[in-house]
Amino acid sequence: MSSPYTSHVRQGIMPQFGDGPGPRQVRFCLLIFHSLQRWDMLPMRLVLLLGLMIHAGLAQAAVPILQNGKPAAVIVVDATGAQGEGESILNDASQLLATSLERASGAKFVQASEAAEGPALIIARADAWPQVAKGAGLKPNAFGAYAIVPRGNHVFVLGNTEAGARHGVAALLRQWGFRWLAPSPRWWIMPKLVSLEITESQTSAPALIDRRIWYAYGMGEADLKPLQANYQRWAIANQLSLRSPVRTGHSYGHIIGRNQEAFAAHPEYYALRADGTRDSQRAVNARKFCVSNPGLVRLVIEDRRKLLEANRKVHPANTMVSIDPSDGEGVCLCKSCAALGTPSDRVFHLANAVAKGLRVTDPEAWVGLYAYSSHRLPPTIDVEPNVYVQVAMGFNRTQYSLPELVERWSKKVGAIGLREYYGVEAWDWGLPGRARGGRVGYHQEWIPFYAARKLNAINAETNANWGAQALGLYAAARLMWEPQADADQLSAEFYQLAFGKAAPVMKQFYERMETSPPLRPSVLRPFFENLETAWQQEPDEAVRQRLTDLKSYLVFVAQFREFDLVRGRNPSRDDGYYAALKTLMTDAYRMRHRDMVHYYALARRLCNGLPRTDNRPEFWMFRKEAAPVWKYGEPFTDKEITARFAKTHAALKADPDPTVNFSRYLDDVKVPGAEAGGSRIHADARKHVARFRRGLLGYLVPGGPHTVRLGIAPSSKPVSITVTMRSDIIYEKTFKAGTGFQEAKIELPRAFEYHVEITGSFELQVPPGTPFMYEASAARPAWVDYTGGHYFYVPKGTREVMVDAGPRLSIEVPGQGRRDLTPAQRAPGANHIVVKVPAGADGTVWHTHTHTRGQVSLLNIPPLLSFHRNPIFVPREISEGDGLTTQK
């Protein structure tokens, strides 16, 4: 099935023009010219065509574009064949070219809709000039491809789509030395140009037909619209897609909304739930379908047909409609649906039916959906050839790693896309190295890997945290077009163009950033020192403006650390918490126009729900009565940023606090090693048993629906256990003392990070294979009573493990044996104990010994301990930063 959704590869340089007309054809054209008594009687387009026929048989001379700082050609937009917004895209390409050349040379180029007799650069669809495109070797089915073709005294920039022609303009600018390293104009590289000419043809097609990097939270306020426009210019200049041909978003709610009367009349169209009711009462966008119902299938086919026809009228390339289920897990439980097979089989039963139905009237039709949630695994049934799947690269609760999952999907379908998570505010907060989008190494490894497995689209969510992500996203954009591009060379180019003489020290800066460093003073100080050194090495004003932007980013990072420490010490979110939040948000707001920190995304996470829950309306970002208390002040000037940077650096030098806060987005990872044996809280060694006092905070992280059986033996008083899913209690029970171990049977409905709160003093039994760990942090110390060994992970690059314990924490230090740590070993003037990490002991799992007794806090490493060597859970930023293999 020929389609733009099937994979294709980049074409190389094509200097040949194909066979031109011979002498007889040239003489024939000259006779036509000679017979015309008035040139103005001949349409200019025909004049151009005849001229091209003459020149095609001759050696191509260079076509001048710029000569001695003056325009040498007219920029022409030929909108022949353009539909919908196509003409505006071609005009935008013309504007991009003209304004860029003016910035680089001072020359003001004329933009026209028709070429005159002199030199012209013509931007058009390939089907407007089919012979030119064919002669250059432009393949008509290469979606997004372009050709740059000099013919006579004209240069044609042609695309199979209008966006393809714009990609050709971006390619020309790149060849002439222009770069858009980040959206802010401060990060645009404009060369100094005097003369330009074009002598050879070239064609290129992207390896991925859809290459999108988009903001999850957008730019929600009027004064941020210029930032959105700058982002779009960055995306266009880096040959990304602004308009996607792929449609895979959640669709069931949309279908219900378009057919409300039918669903009201036929409640049997909704999925049957476990309680025997139909799924007609939940929010519309959460409801599931009874996919075995023939009436439902007919309705969905007809609805998607109507949508496809409407979309095709807007733009003929809109050949795909989504058939993805509503967000969240769940499928119909009726007997007919159950007979269809696995949850994925049921979802793809409907997708197949729609795909076949649409092909009847539109052979080019496709249906799209995610591999996600209940239908993350490939189905056991065959998939129709016009079904397109986009694999979600997060929330993987299967038995396969993400590469394994993509591999399996690539064997099931003709082409796949990736729903990537380059940045998620709640996971990374815009901090160094936390977002995978900012890591060149991630893109260098995985984009070529997946491209070799039928990948033809990346749909990547992120936020405007360019302080952390500029280098990584710049490299990702290039690799999406050409997966075999040299990522190291792209990085070197970024350093040199952005920082000039300071490129070597800024290479250190970004390489440190990529390691996802913990927010400790000793770790943050080298970043500040790098920028100070770079400032001294490069006096160029443009470079110093970029360094000032990065200084503002580091000020934010240090401020976030202060907020995070307060947040960790104040789980109840008291006045101290809100004072720290106000400082953080005010700083982010006043930095917003630098595009280093996405203040709007930060506000959506921190100043949306919680202030309302806590009855702090003055912090609510959507407050109507007045602006939020943190939203004030003029944007920081460069001078103010420089002063804040110096003050923050000095404070970090004087700060002895080693505490690092980690997220509770947890990954189940594989780290080699063996079990250390059972605890000895009884006369004999008992595996899987531990004793705690003063309660415990734990986490259950199943990969899907899971039945957990914990044993609880209260010491002397009743013990209560509460398991919550967000704010919903899913299990709650009180156990009486004196009856030995009692079973807590907990039904976990789906994959999630469940909180487990146990009160009192007790013994806890955790069977092997239970996805459980407990917290031992500064905010929530674990009160352990002669228990071991329990397992914790020491991240790569850790040189010192900092803990607090009293009266004793007994641990096994790899290569050194048992160490007993007591308050007497605290560093002078500090409330923590330092354990040097032997060479090779970082990036490994350590464990406690039975002799541990009292309060335990792990300060600068993930404060999570597991009863078993396997599984081990670590925060997502650590698994990403350390490249750990997940067990999901």
PDB file of C-alpha atoms in Angstrom, residues 221-366:
ATOM      1  CA  GLU A 221      -0.791  34.412  28.249  1.00  0.00           C
ATOM      2  CA  ALA A 222      -0.739  37.289  25.801  1.00  0.00           C
ATOM      3  CA  ASP A 223       2.762  38.503  26.636  1.00  0.00           C
ATOM      4  CA  LEU A 224       4.102  34.989  25.992  1.00  0.00           C
ATOM      5  CA  LYS A 225       2.824  34.869  22.408  1.00  0.00           C
ATOM      6  CA  PRO A 226       6.136  36.202  21.021  1.00  0.00           C
ATOM      7  CA  LEU A 227       7.854  33.249  22.712  1.00  0.00           C
ATOM      8  CA  GLN A 228       5.452  30.888  20.963  1.00  0.00           C
ATOM      9  CA  ALA A 229       6.201  32.583  17.641  1.00  0.00           C
ATOM     10  CA  ASN A 230       9.946  32.255  18.316  1.00  0.00           C
ATOM     11  CA  TYR A 231       9.482  28.556  19.047  1.00  0.00           C
ATOM     12  CA  GLN A 232       7.647  28.044  15.759  1.00  0.00           C
ATOM     13  CA  ARG A 233      10.449  29.807  13.901  1.00  0.00           C
ATOM     14  CA  TRP A 234      12.988  27.542  15.662  1.00  0.00           C
ATOM     15  CA  ALA A 235      10.984  24.456  14.672  1.00  0.00           C
ATOM     16  CA  ILE A 236      10.668  25.567  11.037  1.00  0.00           C
ATOM     17  CA  ALA A 237      14.351  26.481  10.756  1.00  0.00           C
ATOM     18  CA  ASN A 238      15.277  23.042  12.140  1.00  0.00           C
ATOM     19  CA  GLN A 239      12.953  21.284   9.664  1.00  0.00           C
ATOM     20  CA  LEU A 240      10.477  20.007  12.235  1.00  0.00           C
ATOM     21  CA  SER A 241       6.792  19.455  11.528  1.00  0.00           C
ATOM     22  CA  LEU A 242       4.315  22.067  12.664  1.00  0.00           C
ATOM     23  CA  ARG A 243       1.321  20.346  11.138  1.00  0.00           C
ATOM     24  CA  SER A 244       1.226  16.581  11.522  1.00  0.00           C
ATOM     25  CA  PRO A 245      -0.297  14.105   9.066  1.00  0.00           C
ATOM     26  CA  VAL A 246      -0.608  11.660  11.971  1.00  0.00           C
ATOM     27  CA  ARG A 247      -3.790  11.400  14.054  1.00  0.00           C
ATOM     28  CA  THR A 248      -3.518   9.090  17.070  1.00  0.00           C
ATOM     29  CA  GLY A 249      -5.033  11.011  19.996  1.00  0.00           C
ATOM     30  CA  HIS A 250      -7.775   9.683  22.273  1.00  0.00           C
ATOM     31  CA  SER A 251     -10.939   9.585  20.146  1.00  0.00           C
ATOM     32  CA  TYR A 252     -13.810   7.861  21.970  1.00  0.00           C
ATOM     33  CA  GLY A 253     -14.979  11.030  23.717  1.00  0.00           C
ATOM     34  CA  HIS A 254     -14.864  12.869  20.388  1.00  0.00           C
ATOM     35  CA  ILE A 255     -16.982  10.171  18.749  1.00  0.00           C
ATOM     36  CA  ILE A 256     -19.531  10.320  21.581  1.00  0.00           C
ATOM     37  CA  GLY A 257     -19.728  14.103  21.326  1.00  0.00           C
ATOM     38  CA  ARG A 258     -20.409  13.918  17.578  1.00  0.00           C
ATOM     39  CA  ASN A 259     -23.140  11.275  18.047  1.00  0.00           C
ATOM     40  CA  GLN A 260     -24.859  12.154  21.306  1.00  0.00           C
ATOM     41  CA  GLU A 261     -28.363  11.110  20.241  1.00  0.00           C
ATOM     42  CA  ALA A 262     -27.222   7.683  19.073  1.00  0.00           C
ATOM     43  CA  PHE A 263     -25.374   6.968  22.317  1.00  0.00           C
ATOM     44  CA  ALA A 264     -28.317   8.214  24.378  1.00  0.00           C
ATOM     45  CA  ALA A 265     -30.599   5.827  22.491  1.00  0.00           C
ATOM     46  CA  HIS A 266     -28.168   2.912  22.692  1.00  0.00           C
ATOM     47  CA  PRO A 267     -26.514   2.633  26.115  1.00  0.00           C
ATOM     48  CA  GLU A 268     -25.411  -0.854  25.050  1.00  0.00           C
ATOM     49  CA  TYR A 269     -22.783   0.884  22.880  1.00  0.00           C
ATOM     50  CA  TYR A 270     -20.856   1.612  26.084  1.00  0.00           C
ATOM     51  CA  ALA A 271     -18.529  -0.912  27.724  1.00  0.00           C
ATOM     52  CA  LEU A 272     -19.863  -3.276  30.381  1.00  0.00           C
ATOM     53  CA  ARG A 273     -18.101  -2.583  33.679  1.00  0.00           C
ATOM     54  CA  ALA A 274     -17.167  -4.948  36.505  1.00  0.00           C
ATOM     55  CA  ASP A 275     -20.211  -3.882  38.545  1.00  0.00           C
ATOM     56  CA  GLY A 276     -22.572  -4.873  35.730  1.00  0.00           C
ATOM     57  CA  THR A 277     -23.374  -1.319  34.607  1.00  0.00           C
ATOM     58  CA  ARG A 278     -22.649   0.311  31.275  1.00  0.00           C
ATOM     59  CA  ASP A 279     -19.916   2.962  31.151  1.00  0.00           C
ATOM     60  CA  SER A 280     -22.327   5.834  30.481  1.00  0.00           C
ATOM     61  CA  GLN A 281     -21.952   7.893  33.654  1.00  0.00           C
ATOM     62  CA  ARG A 282     -18.264   8.772  33.810  1.00  0.00           C
ATOM     63  CA  ALA A 283     -16.818  11.860  32.169  1.00  0.00           C
ATOM     64  CA  VAL A 284     -17.349  11.556  28.419  1.00  0.00           C
ATOM     65  CA  ASN A 285     -13.624  11.507  27.664  1.00  0.00           C
ATOM     66  CA  ALA A 286     -13.126   8.536  30.020  1.00  0.00           C
ATOM     67  CA  ARG A 287     -15.807   6.196  28.652  1.00  0.00           C
ATOM     68  CA  LYS A 288     -15.044   2.943  26.844  1.00  0.00           C
ATOM     69  CA  PHE A 289     -16.928   1.183  24.033  1.00  0.00           C
ATOM     70  CA  CYS A 290     -18.496  -2.257  23.656  1.00  0.00           C
ATOM     71  CA  VAL A 291     -16.428  -3.002  20.572  1.00  0.00           C
ATOM     72  CA  SER A 292     -18.223  -6.264  19.763  1.00  0.00           C
ATOM     73  CA  ASN A 293     -21.550  -4.480  19.258  1.00  0.00           C
ATOM     74  CA  PRO A 294     -22.271  -4.383  15.475  1.00  0.00           C
ATOM     75  CA  GLY A 295     -24.267  -1.177  15.789  1.00  0.00           C
ATOM     76  CA  LEU A 296     -21.401   0.554  17.581  1.00  0.00           C
ATOM     77  CA  VAL A 297     -18.964  -0.628  14.925  1.00  0.00           C
ATOM     78  CA  ARG A 298     -21.179   0.701  12.110  1.00  0.00           C
ATOM     79  CA  LEU A 299     -21.595   4.037  13.897  1.00  0.00           C
ATOM     80  CA  VAL A 300     -17.855   4.471  14.409  1.00  0.00           C
ATOM     81  CA  ILE A 301     -17.046   3.594  10.795  1.00  0.00           C
ATOM     82  CA  GLU A 302     -19.558   6.135   9.510  1.00  0.00           C
ATOM     83  CA  ASP A 303     -18.420   8.817  11.970  1.00  0.00           C
ATOM     84  CA  ARG A 304     -14.766   8.407  11.023  1.00  0.00           C
ATOM     85  CA  ARG A 305     -15.702   8.429   7.316  1.00  0.00           C
ATOM     86  CA  LYS A 306     -17.474  11.776   7.705  1.00  0.00           C
ATOM     87  CA  LEU A 307     -14.548  13.197   9.669  1.00  0.00           C
ATOM     88  CA  LEU A 308     -12.066  11.969   7.060  1.00  0.00           C
ATOM     89  CA  GLU A 309     -14.055  13.525   4.215  1.00  0.00           C
ATOM     90  CA  ALA A 310     -14.257  16.852   6.050  1.00  0.00           C
ATOM     91  CA  ASN A 311     -10.531  16.821   6.823  1.00  0.00           C
ATOM     92  CA  ARG A 312      -9.619  15.942   3.238  1.00  0.00           C
ATOM     93  CA  LYS A 313     -11.550  18.964   1.997  1.00  0.00           C
ATOM     94  CA  VAL A 314      -9.406  21.183   4.206  1.00  0.00           C
ATOM     95  CA  HIS A 315      -6.194  19.531   3.038  1.00  0.00           C
ATOM     96  CA  PRO A 316      -5.864  16.492   0.735  1.00  0.00           C
ATOM     97  CA  ALA A 317      -2.924  15.177   2.805  1.00  0.00           C
ATOM     98  CA  ASN A 318      -5.208  14.655   5.830  1.00  0.00           C
ATOM     99  CA  THR A 319      -5.619  10.932   5.192  1.00  0.00           C
ATOM    100  CA  MET A 320      -5.611   9.668   8.787  1.00  0.00           C
ATOM    101  CA  VAL A 321      -8.249   9.712  11.522  1.00  0.00           C
ATOM    102  CA  SER A 322      -7.795   8.486  15.074  1.00  0.00           C
ATOM    103  CA  ILE A 323      -9.536   5.471  16.574  1.00  0.00           C
ATOM    104  CA  ASP A 324      -7.601   5.485  19.860  1.00  0.00           C
ATOM    105  CA  PRO A 325      -9.590   4.650  23.026  1.00  0.00           C
ATOM    106  CA  SER A 326     -10.247   7.173  25.755  1.00  0.00           C
ATOM    107  CA  ASP A 327      -7.460   7.827  28.253  1.00  0.00           C
ATOM    108  CA  GLY A 328      -7.006   5.382  31.106  1.00  0.00           C
ATOM    109  CA  GLU A 329      -7.152   1.619  31.403  1.00  0.00           C
ATOM    110  CA  GLY A 330     -10.180  -0.590  30.909  1.00  0.00           C
ATOM    111  CA  VAL A 331     -12.099  -2.510  28.241  1.00  0.00           C
ATOM    112  CA  CYS A 332     -15.593  -3.907  27.864  1.00  0.00           C
ATOM    113  CA  LEU A 333     -16.163  -7.008  30.022  1.00  0.00           C
ATOM    114  CA  CYS A 334     -19.186  -8.452  28.222  1.00  0.00           C
ATOM    115  CA  LYS A 335     -18.951 -12.053  26.986  1.00  0.00           C
ATOM    116  CA  SER A 336     -18.832 -11.064  23.321  1.00  0.00           C
ATOM    117  CA  CYS A 337     -15.930  -8.659  23.875  1.00  0.00           C
ATOM    118  CA  ALA A 338     -14.112 -11.145  26.105  1.00  0.00           C
ATOM    119  CA  ALA A 339     -14.372 -13.680  23.285  1.00  0.00           C
ATOM    120  CA  LEU A 340     -12.425 -11.320  21.027  1.00  0.00           C
ATOM    121  CA  GLY A 341      -9.254 -11.974  23.026  1.00  0.00           C
ATOM    122  CA  THR A 342      -6.812  -9.800  24.953  1.00  0.00           C
ATOM    123  CA  PRO A 343      -7.495  -6.131  25.760  1.00  0.00           C
ATOM    124  CA  SER A 344      -5.321  -5.201  22.782  1.00  0.00           C
ATOM    125  CA  ASP A 345      -7.229  -7.659  20.564  1.00  0.00           C
ATOM    126  CA  ARG A 346     -10.473  -5.898  21.498  1.00  0.00           C
ATOM    127  CA  VAL A 347      -9.133  -2.436  20.752  1.00  0.00           C
ATOM    128  CA  PHE A 348      -7.680  -3.549  17.415  1.00  0.00           C
ATOM    129  CA  HIS A 349     -10.859  -5.428  16.494  1.00  0.00           C
ATOM    130  CA  LEU A 350     -12.570  -2.034  16.244  1.00  0.00           C
ATOM    131  CA  ALA A 351      -9.528  -0.384  14.639  1.00  0.00           C
ATOM    132  CA  ASN A 352      -9.408  -3.109  11.965  1.00  0.00           C
ATOM    133  CA  ALA A 353     -13.114  -2.757  11.233  1.00  0.00           C
ATOM    134  CA  VAL A 354     -12.799   1.008  10.782  1.00  0.00           C
ATOM    135  CA  ALA A 355      -9.653   0.640   8.659  1.00  0.00           C
ATOM    136  CA  LYS A 356     -11.395  -1.790   6.304  1.00  0.00           C
ATOM    137  CA  GLY A 357     -14.552   0.302   6.191  1.00  0.00           C
ATOM    138  CA  LEU A 358     -12.722   3.504   5.259  1.00  0.00           C
ATOM    139  CA  ARG A 359     -10.714   1.818   2.503  1.00  0.00           C
ATOM    140  CA  VAL A 360     -13.935   1.047   0.642  1.00  0.00           C
ATOM    141  CA  THR A 361     -14.487   4.713  -0.227  1.00  0.00           C
ATOM    142  CA  ASP A 362     -10.964   6.106   0.208  1.00  0.00           C
ATOM    143  CA  PRO A 363      -8.074   3.760  -0.648  1.00  0.00           C
ATOM    144  CA  GLU A 364      -5.613   6.244   0.895  1.00  0.00           C
ATOM    145  CA  ALA A 365      -7.385   6.276   4.277  1.00  0.00           C
ATOM    146  CA  TRP A 366      -5.551   5.373   7.474  1.00  0.00           C
TER     147      TRP A 366
END
